[in-house]
Amino acid sequence: MNDRTRADVIVIGAGIAGASAADALAADCSVVLIERESQPGYHTTGRSAALFAPVYGPAPIRALTRASAAFMSSPPEGFSDNPILSARGALFIAREDQLQAMQALHDELRAEGNFEELDGTGVRQLQPSVRDGYAAAGLYDVNCEDIDVAALHQGFLRRARARDCTLVTSAEVLSLEQLGDGWRVQTSAGRFEAPRVVNAAGAWADVLGQMAGAEPIGLIPKRRTAMQIAAPDGAAVGGWPIVVDVEEEFYVKPVAGQLLLSPANEDHDVPCDVQPDELDIAICVDRVERAFAFRVGRIETRWAGLRSFVADKCPVAGYSAEVPGFFWLAGQGGYGIQTSPALGALAAALVLGEPLPQTMVDEGVDLATLAPERLSA
Ligand SMILES: Cc1cc2nc3c(=O)[nH]c(=O)nc-3n(C[C@H](O)[C@H](O)[C@H](O)COP(=O)(O)OP(=O)(O)OC[C@H]3O[C@@H](n4cnc5c(N)ncnc54)[C@H](O)[C@@H]3O)c2cc1C
């Protein structure tokens, strides 16, 4: 470990949010990136479904996703040995009783993408494993892609360190103390000081905010469970699209020759090393077996992760109005991987007092939709 204890900026949390912000900051100033776990990515970042879905989430999320697309599809030279994105496609399906929800989705997204509208027969032509008679309509979005999350996360961390960032792992932040015009951060691995602190602590962001004496943002960690099963009957599932219930009752996504299943639950939880719940698993198996013609056999792996949201389900990026030099980068919810290139760069610009890059403005990114003050307004 480098013995740096002072820097221009301390970033707390080395998940995708902290890693992307530290990388962007380290191009212009010195950074210490502090992570409690021995491995960055142990929490939500390492537990995602790894999808880049330009049509997913509220409008501010979609703007951040658009602003991340160029980086994702053509990462900078030397950033990663592997492509970050690869083709997938998403098939939204609706039962007869969900046709209104399908219409609403279509109406909302009509202007934003190139979708193929399908009837029940069209759904089964595209995905024959959907049970005959189950789906009454579908919407196919060719623009959803798989993200190589490890390549993206490691790319940010590697480039940050090659710039001017020191990563300190196994270092839990225990206290934050204002010191003149800066901060003293006490961790289980020593003390660090900087004029500015970025709070990218994922589900723990409000805990860190409380340590700093900042206003709470009302972050709610929501548990989402997932599991992986072998491909049914040894089918070559690699080319299947992700199939998503239009009301997000479940999704099924190919991963490394197997299938990832999730009941797409959003159960209120607390910041913790969250574990999968047996009831979530049973609900998921039931929903998937109703929709698909295959049976869910042995579950190879199961896990859960916390998707942390504030009230309007948009991220929080900006300085605290109450505590000088304390910057929020939290509330990425279910979209933190796909938005990370833009959100990391945006956070770095704001931390350093620079304007938002014009490319982001052009994509419709609006700082007012991300500012912490909107939550108290
Ligand atoms: C099942 C599931 C599916 C998902 N699918 C997608 C998807 O397809 N696409 C997408 O874009 N997003 C998806 N997401 C959401 C995405 O994973 C998150 O938005 C993103 O990972 C959040 O990153 P983060 O860095 O904020 O949090 P984290 O990865 O949790 O990182 C926060 C870090 O802060 C550290 N920390 C906390 N407290 C302290 C402390 N006191 N001291 C030091 N360090 C501390 C933690 O140890 C942790 O490593 C999914 C999430 C789940 C759970």
Coordinates of N, CA, C and O in Angstrom, one line a residue, residues 211-320:
M211 N -22.5 10.3 9.8 CA -21.2 10.5 10.5 C -20.6 11.9 10.2 O -20.0 12.5 11.0
A212 N -21.0 12.4 9.0 CA -20.4 13.8 8.6 C -21.3 14.9 9.1 O -20.9 16.1 9.0
G213 N -22.5 14.6 9.7 CA -23.4 15.6 10.1 C -24.2 16.2 9.0 O -24.7 17.3 9.1
A214 N -24.3 15.5 7.9 CA -25.0 16.1 6.7 C -26.5 15.7 6.8 O -26.9 14.8 7.5
E215 N -27.3 16.3 6.0 CA -28.7 16.1 5.9 C -28.9 14.7 5.3 O -28.3 14.3 4.4
P216 N -29.9 13.9 5.9 CA -30.1 12.6 5.2 C -30.8 12.7 3.9 O -31.5 13.7 3.7
I217 N -30.5 11.8 3.0 CA -31.2 11.9 1.7 C -32.4 10.9 1.6 O -33.0 10.8 0.6
G218 N -32.6 10.1 2.7 CA -33.7 9.2 2.7 C -33.5 8.0 1.8 O -34.4 7.5 1.1
L219 N -32.3 7.5 1.9 CA -31.9 6.3 1.0 C -32.6 5.0 1.5 O -32.4 4.7 2.7
I220 N -33.2 4.3 0.7 CA -33.8 3.0 1.1 C -33.1 1.9 0.3 O -33.3 1.8 -1.0
P221 N -32.3 1.0 1.0 CA -31.8 -0.2 0.3 C -32.9 -1.2 0.0 O -33.7 -1.5 0.9
K222 N -33.0 -1.6 -1.2 CA -34.1 -2.6 -1.6 C -33.4 -3.9 -2.1 O -32.7 -3.8 -3.0
R223 N -33.8 -5.0 -1.4 CA -33.2 -6.3 -1.8 C -33.8 -6.8 -3.1 O -35.0 -6.8 -3.3
R224 N -32.9 -7.2 -3.9 CA -33.3 -8.0 -5.1 C -32.5 -9.3 -5.2 O -31.3 -9.4 -5.0
T225 N -33.3 -10.4 -5.4 CA -32.7 -11.7 -5.3 C -32.5 -12.2 -6.8 O -33.3 -11.9 -7.7
A226 N -31.5 -13.0 -6.9 CA -31.2 -13.6 -8.3 C -30.7 -15.0 -8.1 O -30.2 -15.4 -7.0
M227 N -30.8 -15.8 -9.1 CA -30.2 -17.2 -9.1 C -29.8 -17.6 -10.5 O -30.2 -17.0 -11.5
Q228 N -29.0 -18.6 -10.5 CA -28.5 -19.1 -11.8 C -28.8 -20.6 -11.9 O -28.6 -21.3 -10.9
I229 N -29.3 -21.0 -13.1 CA -29.6 -22.4 -13.3 C -28.9 -22.8 -14.6 O -28.6 -22.0 -15.5
A230 N -28.7 -24.2 -14.7 CA -28.2 -24.7 -16.0 C -29.2 -24.4 -17.1 O -30.4 -24.3 -16.8
A231 N -28.7 -24.4 -18.3 CA -29.6 -24.2 -19.5 C -30.6 -25.3 -19.5 O -30.1 -26.5 -19.4
P232 N -31.9 -25.1 -19.7 CA -32.8 -26.2 -19.7 C -32.5 -27.1 -20.8 O -32.3 -26.7 -22.0
D233 N -32.5 -28.4 -20.5 CA -32.3 -29.5 -21.5 C -31.0 -29.2 -22.3 O -31.0 -29.5 -23.5
G234 N -30.1 -28.5 -21.7 CA -28.8 -28.3 -22.4 C -28.9 -27.4 -23.6 O -28.1 -27.3 -24.5
A235 N -30.0 -26.6 -23.7 CA -30.2 -25.7 -24.8 C -29.1 -24.7 -24.9 O -28.5 -24.3 -23.9
A236 N -28.8 -24.2 -26.2 CA -27.8 -23.2 -26.4 C -28.5 -21.9 -26.2 O -29.2 -21.3 -27.1
V237 N -28.4 -21.3 -24.9 CA -29.2 -20.2 -24.6 C -28.5 -18.8 -24.9 O -29.0 -17.8 -24.7
G238 N -27.2 -19.0 -25.3 CA -26.4 -17.8 -25.4 C -27.0 -16.7 -26.3 O -26.8 -15.5 -26.0
G239 N -27.7 -17.1 -27.3 CA -28.3 -16.1 -28.2 C -29.7 -15.6 -27.8 O -30.3 -14.8 -28.5
W240 N -30.2 -16.1 -26.7 CA -31.6 -15.7 -26.3 C -31.5 -14.2 -25.9 O -30.5 -13.7 -25.3
P241 N -32.6 -13.5 -26.1 CA -32.7 -12.1 -25.5 C -33.0 -12.3 -24.0 O -33.4 -13.3 -23.6
I242 N -32.8 -11.2 -23.2 CA -33.3 -11.2 -21.9 C -34.8 -11.1 -22.0 O -35.3 -10.3 -22.9
V243 N -35.6 -11.8 -21.3 CA -37.0 -11.7 -21.3 C -37.5 -11.1 -20.0 O -37.1 -11.6 -18.9
V244 N -38.2 -10.0 -20.1 CA -38.6 -9.2 -19.0 C -40.1 -9.1 -18.9 O -40.8 -8.7 -19.9
D245 N -40.7 -9.5 -17.8 CA -42.2 -9.3 -17.6 C -42.4 -7.8 -17.7 O -41.7 -7.0 -17.0
V246 N -43.5 -7.3 -18.4 CA -43.7 -5.9 -18.6 C -43.9 -5.1 -17.3 O -43.6 -3.9 -17.2
E247 N -44.4 -5.8 -16.3 CA -44.6 -5.2 -15.0 C -43.4 -5.6 -14.0 O -43.6 -5.4 -12.8
E248 N -42.3 -6.0 -14.6 CA -41.2 -6.5 -13.8 C -41.5 -7.4 -12.7 O -41.1 -7.3 -11.6
E249 N -42.3 -8.5 -13.1 CA -42.6 -9.5 -12.1 C -41.4 -10.6 -12.1 O -41.3 -11.3 -11.1
F250 N -40.7 -10.6 -13.2 CA -39.5 -11.5 -13.3 C -38.7 -11.1 -14.5 O -39.2 -10.3 -15.4
Y251 N -37.4 -11.5 -14.5 CA -36.7 -11.5 -15.8 C -35.8 -12.8 -15.9 O -35.5 -13.4 -14.8
V252 N -35.5 -13.2 -17.1 CA -34.7 -14.3 -17.4 C -33.6 -13.9 -18.4 O -33.9 -13.4 -19.5
K253 N -32.4 -14.1 -18.0 CA -31.3 -13.6 -18.8 C -30.2 -14.6 -19.0 O -29.7 -15.2 -18.0
P254 N -29.7 -14.9 -20.2 CA -28.6 -15.8 -20.4 C -27.3 -15.2 -19.8 O -27.1 -14.0 -20.0
V255 N -26.5 -16.0 -19.1 CA -25.2 -15.6 -18.6 C -24.3 -16.8 -18.7 O -24.6 -17.8 -18.1
A256 N -23.3 -16.6 -19.4 CA -22.2 -17.7 -19.6 C -22.8 -19.1 -19.8 O -22.5 -20.0 -19.1
G257 N -23.7 -19.2 -20.7 CA -24.3 -20.5 -21.0 C -25.3 -21.0 -20.1 O -25.9 -22.1 -20.2
Q258 N -25.6 -20.2 -19.0 CA -26.7 -20.6 -18.1 C -27.8 -19.5 -18.1 O -27.7 -18.6 -18.9
L259 N -28.8 -19.7 -17.2 CA -29.8 -18.6 -17.2 C -29.8 -18.0 -15.8 O -29.8 -18.7 -14.8
L260 N -29.9 -16.7 -15.8 CA -30.0 -15.9 -14.5 C -31.5 -15.6 -14.4 O -32.1 -15.1 -15.4
L261 N -32.1 -15.9 -13.3 CA -33.5 -15.7 -13.0 C -33.7 -14.7 -11.9 O -32.9 -14.8 -10.9
S262 N -34.6 -13.8 -12.0 CA -34.9 -12.9 -10.8 C -36.4 -12.6 -10.7 O -37.0 -12.4 -11.7
P263 N -36.9 -12.6 -9.5 CA -38.3 -12.1 -9.3 C -38.4 -10.6 -9.4 O -39.5 -10.1 -9.2
A264 N -37.3 -9.9 -9.6 CA -37.3 -8.5 -9.8 C -37.9 -7.8 -8.5 O -38.6 -6.8 -8.6
N265 N -37.7 -8.4 -7.4 CA -38.3 -7.9 -6.1 C -37.5 -6.6 -5.7 O -36.4 -6.4 -6.0
E266 N -38.3 -5.8 -4.9 CA -37.7 -4.6 -4.4 C -38.2 -4.5 -2.9 O -39.1 -3.8 -2.5
D267 N -37.6 -5.3 -2.1 CA -38.0 -5.4 -0.7 C -37.1 -4.5 0.2 O -35.9 -4.6 0.2
H268 N -37.8 -3.6 1.0 CA -37.1 -2.7 1.9 C -36.1 -3.5 2.8 O -36.5 -4.5 3.4
D269 N -34.9 -3.0 2.9 CA -33.9 -3.7 3.8 C -33.1 -2.6 4.5 O -33.4 -1.4 4.5
V270 N -32.0 -3.1 5.1 CA -31.1 -2.2 5.8 C -29.7 -2.4 5.1 O -29.5 -3.4 4.5
P271 N -28.8 -1.4 5.3 CA -27.5 -1.7 4.7 C -26.8 -2.9 5.4 O -26.7 -2.9 6.6
C272 N -26.5 -3.9 4.6 CA -25.9 -5.1 5.1 C -25.3 -6.0 4.0 O -25.5 -5.6 2.8
D273 N -24.7 -7.1 4.4 CA -24.3 -8.0 3.4 C -25.5 -8.9 3.1 O -25.6 -10.0 3.7
V274 N -26.4 -8.5 2.2 CA -27.7 -9.0 2.1 C -27.6 -10.4 1.5 O -26.8 -10.7 0.6
Q275 N -28.5 -11.3 2.0 CA -28.5 -12.7 1.5 C -29.9 -13.0 0.8 O -30.9 -12.3 1.1
P276 N -29.9 -14.0 -0.1 CA -31.1 -14.3 -0.8 C -32.2 -14.9 0.2 O -31.8 -15.6 1.2
D277 N -33.4 -14.6 -0.1 CA -34.5 -15.1 0.8 C -35.2 -16.2 0.1 O -35.5 -16.2 -1.1
E278 N -35.5 -17.3 0.8 CA -36.0 -18.5 0.2 C -37.4 -18.2 -0.4 O -37.7 -18.8 -1.4
L279 N -38.2 -17.3 0.2 CA -39.5 -17.0 -0.4 C -39.3 -16.3 -1.7 O -40.1 -16.6 -2.7
D280 N -38.4 -15.4 -1.9 CA -38.1 -14.8 -3.1 C -37.8 -15.8 -4.2 O -38.2 -15.7 -5.4
I281 N -37.0 -16.8 -3.8 CA -36.6 -17.9 -4.8 C -37.8 -18.6 -5.2 O -38.0 -18.9 -6.4
A282 N -38.7 -19.0 -4.3 CA -39.8 -19.8 -4.6 C -40.8 -19.0 -5.5 O -41.3 -19.5 -6.5
I283 N -40.9 -17.7 -5.2 CA -41.8 -16.9 -6.0 C -41.3 -16.8 -7.5 O -42.0 -16.9 -8.5
C284 N -40.0 -16.7 -7.5 CA -39.3 -16.5 -8.8 C -39.5 -17.8 -9.7 O -39.9 -17.8 -10.8
V285 N -39.3 -19.0 -9.0 CA -39.4 -20.2 -9.8 C -40.9 -20.4 -10.3 O -41.1 -20.7 -11.4
D286 N -41.8 -20.0 -9.4 CA -43.2 -20.1 -9.8 C -43.5 -19.2 -11.0 O -44.2 -19.7 -12.0
R287 N -43.1 -18.0 -10.9 CA -43.4 -17.1 -12.0 C -42.8 -17.5 -13.3 O -43.4 -17.4 -14.4
V288 N -41.5 -18.0 -13.2 CA -40.8 -18.4 -14.5 C -41.4 -19.6 -15.0 O -41.6 -19.7 -16.3
E289 N -41.8 -20.5 -14.2 CA -42.4 -21.8 -14.7 C -43.8 -21.5 -15.3 O -44.2 -22.3 -16.2
R290 N -44.5 -20.5 -14.8 CA -45.8 -20.2 -15.5 C -45.6 -19.6 -16.9 O -46.3 -19.8 -17.8
A291 N -44.5 -18.8 -17.0 CA -44.2 -18.1 -18.3 C -43.5 -18.9 -19.3 O -43.6 -18.7 -20.5
F292 N -42.7 -19.9 -18.8 CA -41.8 -20.6 -19.8 C -42.2 -22.1 -19.8 O -42.7 -22.6 -18.8
A293 N -41.8 -22.7 -20.9 CA -42.2 -24.1 -21.1 C -41.2 -25.1 -20.4 O -41.3 -26.3 -20.5
F294 N -40.2 -24.5 -19.8 CA -39.2 -25.4 -19.1 C -39.4 -25.4 -17.6 O -40.0 -24.5 -17.0
R295 N -38.9 -26.5 -16.9 CA -39.0 -26.5 -15.5 C -37.6 -26.0 -14.9 O -36.6 -26.2 -15.5
V296 N -37.7 -25.3 -13.8 CA -36.5 -24.9 -13.1 C -36.0 -26.0 -12.3 O -36.6 -26.4 -11.3
G297 N -34.8 -26.5 -12.7 CA -34.2 -27.7 -12.0 C -33.3 -27.2 -10.8 O -33.7 -26.3 -10.1
R298 N -32.2 -27.8 -10.7 CA -31.3 -27.4 -9.6 C -30.8 -26.0 -9.7 O -30.4 -25.5 -10.8
I299 N -30.8 -25.3 -8.6 CA -30.3 -23.9 -8.6 C -28.8 -24.0 -8.4 O -28.4 -24.5 -7.3
E300 N -28.0 -23.5 -9.3 CA -26.6 -23.6 -9.2 C -26.0 -22.6 -8.2 O -25.2 -22.9 -7.3
T301 N -26.5 -21.3 -8.3 CA -26.0 -20.3 -7.3 C -27.2 -19.4 -7.1 O -28.1 -19.2 -7.9
R302 N -27.2 -18.7 -5.9 CA -28.3 -17.8 -5.6 C -27.6 -16.6 -4.8 O -26.6 -16.9 -4.1
W303 N -28.1 -15.4 -5.0 CA -27.5 -14.3 -4.3 C -28.6 -13.2 -4.2 O -29.7 -13.3 -4.8
A304 N -28.3 -12.2 -3.5 CA -29.1 -11.0 -3.4 C -28.2 -9.8 -3.4 O -27.0 -9.8 -2.9
G305 N -28.7 -8.7 -3.8 CA -28.0 -7.4 -3.7 C -28.9 -6.3 -3.4 O -30.2 -6.4 -3.5
L306 N -28.4 -5.2 -2.9 CA -29.2 -4.0 -2.5 C -29.2 -3.0 -3.6 O -28.1 -2.5 -3.9
R307 N -30.4 -2.6 -4.1 CA -30.5 -1.5 -5.0 C -31.0 -0.4 -4.2 O -32.1 -0.5 -3.6
S308 N -30.3 0.7 -4.0 CA -30.6 1.7 -3.1 C -31.2 3.0 -3.8 O -30.5 3.5 -4.7
F309 N -32.4 3.4 -3.3 CA -33.1 4.4 -4.0 C -33.4 5.6 -3.0 O -33.7 5.3 -1.9
V310 N -33.5 6.8 -3.6 CA -34.2 7.9 -2.8 C -35.6 8.0 -3.4 O -35.9 7.2 -4.3
A311 N -36.4 8.9 -2.9 CA -37.8 8.9 -3.2 C -38.1 8.9 -4.7 O -39.0 8.2 -5.2
D312 N -37.4 9.7 -5.5 CA -37.8 9.8 -6.9 C -37.0 8.9 -7.8 O -37.1 8.9 -9.0
K313 N -36.2 7.9 -7.2 CA -35.5 6.9 -7.9 C -34.4 7.4 -8.8 O -34.0 6.7 -9.8
C314 N -34.0 8.6 -8.6 CA -32.9 9.2 -9.4 C -31.6 9.3 -8.5 O -31.8 9.5 -7.3
P315 N -30.4 9.3 -9.1 CA -29.2 9.4 -8.2 C -29.1 10.7 -7.5 O -29.8 11.7 -7.9
V316 N -28.2 10.8 -6.6 CA -28.0 12.0 -5.8 C -26.5 12.4 -6.1 O -25.6 11.6 -5.7
A317 N -26.2 13.5 -6.8 CA -24.9 13.9 -7.1 C -24.8 15.4 -6.8 O -25.3 16.2 -7.6
G318 N -24.0 15.7 -5.8 CA -23.8 17.2 -5.5 C -23.3 17.4 -4.1 O -23.4 16.5 -3.3
Y319 N -22.8 18.6 -3.9 CA -22.3 18.9 -2.5 C -23.5 19.0 -1.6 O -24.6 19.5 -1.9
S320 N -23.3 18.6 -0.3 CA -24.2 18.9 0.7 C -24.4 20.4 0.9 O -23.5 21.1 0.9

